[in-house]
Short mmCIF file of C-alpha atoms in Angstrom, two decimals:
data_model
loop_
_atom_site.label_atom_id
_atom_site.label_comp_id
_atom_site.label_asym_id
_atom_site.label_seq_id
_atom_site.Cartn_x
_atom_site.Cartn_y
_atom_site.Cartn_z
CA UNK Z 1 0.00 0.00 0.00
CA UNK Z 2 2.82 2.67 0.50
CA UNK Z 3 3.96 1.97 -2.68
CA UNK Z 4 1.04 2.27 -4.22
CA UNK Z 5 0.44 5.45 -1.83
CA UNK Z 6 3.71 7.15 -2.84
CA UNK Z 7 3.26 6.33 -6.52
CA UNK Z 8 -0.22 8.12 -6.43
CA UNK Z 9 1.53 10.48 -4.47
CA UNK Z 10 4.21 11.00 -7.22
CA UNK Z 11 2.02 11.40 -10.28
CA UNK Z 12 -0.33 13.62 -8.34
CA UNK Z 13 2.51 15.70 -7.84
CA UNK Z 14 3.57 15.57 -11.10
CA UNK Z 15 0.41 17.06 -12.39
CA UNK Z 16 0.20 19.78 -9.73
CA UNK Z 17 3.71 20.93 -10.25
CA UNK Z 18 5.16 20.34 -13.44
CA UNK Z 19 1.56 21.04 -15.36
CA UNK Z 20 1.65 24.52 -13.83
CA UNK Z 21 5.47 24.87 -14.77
CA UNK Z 22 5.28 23.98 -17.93
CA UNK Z 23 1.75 26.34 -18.44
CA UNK Z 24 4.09 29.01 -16.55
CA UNK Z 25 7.35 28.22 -18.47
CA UNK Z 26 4.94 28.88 -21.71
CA UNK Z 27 3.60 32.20 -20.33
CA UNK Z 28 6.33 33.70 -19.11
CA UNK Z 29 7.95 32.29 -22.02
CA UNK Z 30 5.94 34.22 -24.62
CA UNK Z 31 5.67 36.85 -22.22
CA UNK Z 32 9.28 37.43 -22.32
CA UNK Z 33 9.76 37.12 -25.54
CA UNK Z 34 6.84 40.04 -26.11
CA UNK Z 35 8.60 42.34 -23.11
CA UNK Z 36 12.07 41.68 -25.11
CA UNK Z 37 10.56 42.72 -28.66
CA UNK Z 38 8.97 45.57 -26.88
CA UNK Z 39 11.69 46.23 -24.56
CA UNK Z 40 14.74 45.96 -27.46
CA UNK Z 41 12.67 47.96 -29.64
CA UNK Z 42 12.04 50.59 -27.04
CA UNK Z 43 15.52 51.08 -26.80
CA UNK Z 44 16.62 50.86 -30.21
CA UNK Z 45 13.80 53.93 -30.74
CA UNK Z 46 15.29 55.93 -27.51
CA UNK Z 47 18.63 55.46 -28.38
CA UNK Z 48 18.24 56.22 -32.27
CA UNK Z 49 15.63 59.47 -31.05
CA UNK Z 50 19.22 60.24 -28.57
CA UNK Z 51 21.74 60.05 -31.22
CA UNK Z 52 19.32 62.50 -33.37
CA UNK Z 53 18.41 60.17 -36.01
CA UNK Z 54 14.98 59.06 -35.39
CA UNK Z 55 12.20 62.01 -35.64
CA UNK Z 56 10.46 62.64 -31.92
CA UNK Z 57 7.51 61.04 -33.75
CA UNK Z 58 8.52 57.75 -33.23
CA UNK Z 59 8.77 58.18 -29.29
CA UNK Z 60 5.10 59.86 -29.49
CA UNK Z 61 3.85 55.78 -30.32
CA UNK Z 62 5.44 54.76 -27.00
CA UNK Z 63 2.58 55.42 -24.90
CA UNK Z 64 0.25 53.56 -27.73
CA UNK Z 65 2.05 50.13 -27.10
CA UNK Z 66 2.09 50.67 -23.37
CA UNK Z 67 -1.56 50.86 -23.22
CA UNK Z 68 -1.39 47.69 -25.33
CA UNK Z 69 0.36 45.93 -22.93
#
């Protein structure tokens, strides 16, 4: 019976923990990779509006995408 109790016991757990993990994994995962686009992109747009060669139009979209998010 403990066998059988700690196999339940092990597939249970299995479910409960790596299911979620692997649901948060994909989240976070796509999540990431949309923060990163947005993030990389923010920058690029900053540092190009900085250097003077990007038009102050292209920050003026910034708040846009934030309200996306």
């Amino acid at each position: 019976m403990n066998t059988l109790c700690s196999d339940n016991l092990i597939s249970i757990l299995l479910v409960f923990i790596i299911l979620p993990v692997l649901l948060l994994f994909w989240y976070c995962y796509g999540t990431v990779l949309v923060l990163f686009w947005y993030c990389s992109g923010t920058v690029l747009v900053l540092f190009w509006y900085c250097s003077g060669t990007v038009q102050p139009i292209s920050c003026e979209h910034m708040p846009h995408e934030l309200s996306v998010l």
